[in-house]
C-alpha positions as a LaTeX table, in Angstrom:
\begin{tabular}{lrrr}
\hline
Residue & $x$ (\AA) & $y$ (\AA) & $z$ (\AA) \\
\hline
Unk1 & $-3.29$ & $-8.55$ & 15.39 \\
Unk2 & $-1.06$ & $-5.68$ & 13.90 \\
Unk3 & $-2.64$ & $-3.22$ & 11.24 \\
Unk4 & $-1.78$ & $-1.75$ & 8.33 \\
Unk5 & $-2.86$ & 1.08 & 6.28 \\
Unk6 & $-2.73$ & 0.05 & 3.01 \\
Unk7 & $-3.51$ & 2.33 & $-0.54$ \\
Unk8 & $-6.81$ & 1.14 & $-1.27$ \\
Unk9 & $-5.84$ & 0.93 & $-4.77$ \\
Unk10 & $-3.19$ & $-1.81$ & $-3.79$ \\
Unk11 & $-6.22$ & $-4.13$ & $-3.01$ \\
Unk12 & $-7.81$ & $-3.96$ & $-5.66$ \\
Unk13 & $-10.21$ & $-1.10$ & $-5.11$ \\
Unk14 & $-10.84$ & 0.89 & $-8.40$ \\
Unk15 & $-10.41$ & 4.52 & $-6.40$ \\
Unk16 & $-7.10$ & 5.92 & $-9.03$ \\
Unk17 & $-8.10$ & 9.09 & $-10.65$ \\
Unk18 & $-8.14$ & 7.50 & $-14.10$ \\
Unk19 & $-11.23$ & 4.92 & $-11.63$ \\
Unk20 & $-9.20$ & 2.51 & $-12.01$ \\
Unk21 & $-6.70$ & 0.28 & $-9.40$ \\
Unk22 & $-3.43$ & $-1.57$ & $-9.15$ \\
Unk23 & $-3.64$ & $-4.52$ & $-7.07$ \\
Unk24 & $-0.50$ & $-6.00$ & $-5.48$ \\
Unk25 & 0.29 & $-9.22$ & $-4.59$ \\
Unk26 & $-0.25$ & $-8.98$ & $-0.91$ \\
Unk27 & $-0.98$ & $-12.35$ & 0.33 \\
Unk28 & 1.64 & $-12.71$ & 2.80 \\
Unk29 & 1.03 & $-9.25$ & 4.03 \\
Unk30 & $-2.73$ & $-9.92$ & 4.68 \\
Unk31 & $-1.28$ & $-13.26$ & 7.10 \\
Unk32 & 1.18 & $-11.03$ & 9.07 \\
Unk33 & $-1.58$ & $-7.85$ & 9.67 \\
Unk34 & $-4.59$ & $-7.08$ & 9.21 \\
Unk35 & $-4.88$ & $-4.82$ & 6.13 \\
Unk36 & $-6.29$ & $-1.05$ & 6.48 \\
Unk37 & $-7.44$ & $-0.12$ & 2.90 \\
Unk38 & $-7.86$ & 4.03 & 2.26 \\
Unk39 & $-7.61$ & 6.44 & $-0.30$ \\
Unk40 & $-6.52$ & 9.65 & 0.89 \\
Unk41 & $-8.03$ & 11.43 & $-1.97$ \\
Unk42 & $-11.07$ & 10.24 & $-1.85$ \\
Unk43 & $-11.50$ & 11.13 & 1.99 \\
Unk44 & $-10.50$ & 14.52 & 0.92 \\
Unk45 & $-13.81$ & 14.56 & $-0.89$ \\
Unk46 & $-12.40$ & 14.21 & $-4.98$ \\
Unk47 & $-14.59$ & 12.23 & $-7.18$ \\
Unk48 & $-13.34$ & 8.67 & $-9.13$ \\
Unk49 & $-12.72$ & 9.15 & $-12.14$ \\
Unk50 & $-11.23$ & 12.50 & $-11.63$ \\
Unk51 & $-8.22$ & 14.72 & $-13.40$ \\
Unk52 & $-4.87$ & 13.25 & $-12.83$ \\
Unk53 & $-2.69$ & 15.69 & $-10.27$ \\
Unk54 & 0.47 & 16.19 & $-9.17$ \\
Unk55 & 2.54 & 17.68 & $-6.66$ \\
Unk56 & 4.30 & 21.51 & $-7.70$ \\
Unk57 & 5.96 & 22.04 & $-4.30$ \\
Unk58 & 4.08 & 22.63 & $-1.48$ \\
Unk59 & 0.76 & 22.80 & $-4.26$ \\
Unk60 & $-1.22$ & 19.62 & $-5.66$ \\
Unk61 & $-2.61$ & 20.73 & $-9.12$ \\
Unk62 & $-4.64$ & 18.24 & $-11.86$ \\
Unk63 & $-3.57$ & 18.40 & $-15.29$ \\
Unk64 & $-6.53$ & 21.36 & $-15.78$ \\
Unk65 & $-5.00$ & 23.59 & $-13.41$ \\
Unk66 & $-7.23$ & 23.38 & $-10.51$ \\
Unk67 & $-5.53$ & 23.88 & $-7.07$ \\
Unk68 & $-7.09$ & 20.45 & $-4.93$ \\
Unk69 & $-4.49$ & 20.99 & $-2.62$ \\
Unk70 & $-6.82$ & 21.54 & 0.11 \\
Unk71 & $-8.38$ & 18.15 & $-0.42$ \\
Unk72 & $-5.48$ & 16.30 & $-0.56$ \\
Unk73 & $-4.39$ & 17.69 & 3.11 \\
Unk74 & $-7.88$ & 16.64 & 4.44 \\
Unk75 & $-7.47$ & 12.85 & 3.29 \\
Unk76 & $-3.38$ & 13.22 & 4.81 \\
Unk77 & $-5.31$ & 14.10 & 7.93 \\
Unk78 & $-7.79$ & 11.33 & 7.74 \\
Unk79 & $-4.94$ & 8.58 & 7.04 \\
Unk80 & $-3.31$ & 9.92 & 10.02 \\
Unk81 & $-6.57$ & 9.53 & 12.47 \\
Unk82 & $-7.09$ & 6.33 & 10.99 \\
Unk83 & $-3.53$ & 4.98 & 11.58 \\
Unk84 & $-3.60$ & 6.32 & 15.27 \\
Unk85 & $-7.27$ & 5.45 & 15.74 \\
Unk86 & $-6.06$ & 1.27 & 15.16 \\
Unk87 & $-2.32$ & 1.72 & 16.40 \\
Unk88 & $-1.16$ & 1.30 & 12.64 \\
Unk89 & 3.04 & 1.92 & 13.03 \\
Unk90 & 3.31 & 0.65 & 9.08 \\
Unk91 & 1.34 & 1.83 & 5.82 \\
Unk92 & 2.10 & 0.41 & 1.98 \\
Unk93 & 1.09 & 3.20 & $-0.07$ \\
Unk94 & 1.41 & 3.57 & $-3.69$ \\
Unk95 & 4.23 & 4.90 & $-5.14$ \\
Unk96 & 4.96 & 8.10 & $-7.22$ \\
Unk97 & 1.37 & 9.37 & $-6.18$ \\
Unk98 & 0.80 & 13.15 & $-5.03$ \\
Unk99 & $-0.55$ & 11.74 & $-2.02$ \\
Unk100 & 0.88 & 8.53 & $-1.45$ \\
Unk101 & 4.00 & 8.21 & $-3.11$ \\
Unk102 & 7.56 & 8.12 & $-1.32$ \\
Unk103 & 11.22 & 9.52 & $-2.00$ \\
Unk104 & 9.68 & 9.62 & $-5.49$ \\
Unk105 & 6.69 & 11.54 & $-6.93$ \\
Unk106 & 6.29 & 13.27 & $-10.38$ \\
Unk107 & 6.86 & 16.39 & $-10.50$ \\
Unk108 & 4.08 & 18.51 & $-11.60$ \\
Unk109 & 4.44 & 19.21 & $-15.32$ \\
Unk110 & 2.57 & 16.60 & $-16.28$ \\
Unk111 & 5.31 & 14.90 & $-18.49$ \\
Unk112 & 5.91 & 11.44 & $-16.70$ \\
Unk113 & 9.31 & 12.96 & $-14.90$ \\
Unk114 & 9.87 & 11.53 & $-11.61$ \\
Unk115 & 11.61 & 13.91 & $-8.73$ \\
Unk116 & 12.71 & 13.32 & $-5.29$ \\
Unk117 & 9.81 & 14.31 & $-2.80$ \\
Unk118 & 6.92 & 12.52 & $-1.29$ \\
Unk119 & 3.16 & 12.99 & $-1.14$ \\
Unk120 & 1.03 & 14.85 & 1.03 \\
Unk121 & $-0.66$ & 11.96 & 3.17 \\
Unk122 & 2.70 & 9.62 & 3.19 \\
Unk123 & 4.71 & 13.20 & 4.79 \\
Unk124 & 2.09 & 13.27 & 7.36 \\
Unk125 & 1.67 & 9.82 & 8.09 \\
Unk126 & 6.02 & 9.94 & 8.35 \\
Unk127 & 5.34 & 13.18 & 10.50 \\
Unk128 & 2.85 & 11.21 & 12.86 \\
Unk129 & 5.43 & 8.36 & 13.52 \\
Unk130 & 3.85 & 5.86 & 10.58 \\
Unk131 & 6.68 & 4.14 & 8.61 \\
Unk132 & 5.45 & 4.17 & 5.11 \\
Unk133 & 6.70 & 1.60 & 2.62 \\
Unk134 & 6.28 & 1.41 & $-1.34$ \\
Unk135 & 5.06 & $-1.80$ & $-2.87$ \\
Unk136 & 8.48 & $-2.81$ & $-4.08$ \\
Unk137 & 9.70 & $-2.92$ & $-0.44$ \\
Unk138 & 7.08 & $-5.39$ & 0.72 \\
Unk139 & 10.03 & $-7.44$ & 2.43 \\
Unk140 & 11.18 & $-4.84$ & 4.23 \\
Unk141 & 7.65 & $-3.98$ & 5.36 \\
Unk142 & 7.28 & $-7.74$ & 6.43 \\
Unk143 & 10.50 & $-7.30$ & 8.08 \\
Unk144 & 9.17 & $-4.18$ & 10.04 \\
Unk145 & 6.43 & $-5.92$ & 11.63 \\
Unk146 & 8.46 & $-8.54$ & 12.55 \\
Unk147 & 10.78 & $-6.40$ & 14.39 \\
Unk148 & 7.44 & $-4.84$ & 16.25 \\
Unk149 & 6.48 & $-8.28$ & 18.01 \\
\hline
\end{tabular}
């Protein structure tokens, strides 16, 4: 059976920063693979509940000001072990997150304004040959692992 990482948060886990989750309806999903769950950030060792963050370039800051950029590139490098480690070619991650968010992330001010750029783990899952879908492109995801059989 075919794996796939999936933001643990998307299945209901309560790992957010605000300790909270955002389950998806991912029924169909969980026939065609079998589902990965993982939260980057907390493999990177941050706490739940913990400050919001966002992404300021190449920097991950929470809304206090403290740099957890470091933290965020050991959980990118955890999802990427993981993926390779069960031959995972797909991961749903959720979108507009600092570390799992794709083509669109906020941008670091803090105000709710959305910019073009990705997060840290979904660039280095792309990087490591992982095709990372949003939870508004579940079909295409489906699609995806129908093309792999």
């Amino acid at each position: 059976m075919k794996h796939v990482l999936v933001s643990a948060c998307l299945l209901g886990m309560p790992c957010r920063y605000d300790g909270r989750s955002k389950p998806a309806a991912l029924t169909e999903l969980s026939r065609a693979a079998a589902l990965v769950p993982f939260c980057p950030e907390i493999y990177g060792g941050l706490p739940t509940p913990r400050p919001s963050a966002e992404r300021d370039g190449e920097r991950v800051k929470t809304k206090n000001g403290a740099d957890v950029t470091e933290a965020f590139h050991r959980g990118a490098a955890l999802a990427v072990e993981l993926a390779k480690a069960l031959d995972c070619r797909c991961a749903l991650l959720k979108d507009k997150s600092p570390s799992c968010g794709r083509g669109r992330i906020y941008d670091g001010t803090f105000t709710g304004t959305l910019t073009d750029g990705s997060g840290v783990a979904a660039e280095a899952l792309e990087r490591a040959g992982v095709r990372v879908f949003m939870p508004q492109e579940l079909d295409a995801l489906l699609a995806a692992l129908q093309e792999d059989e």
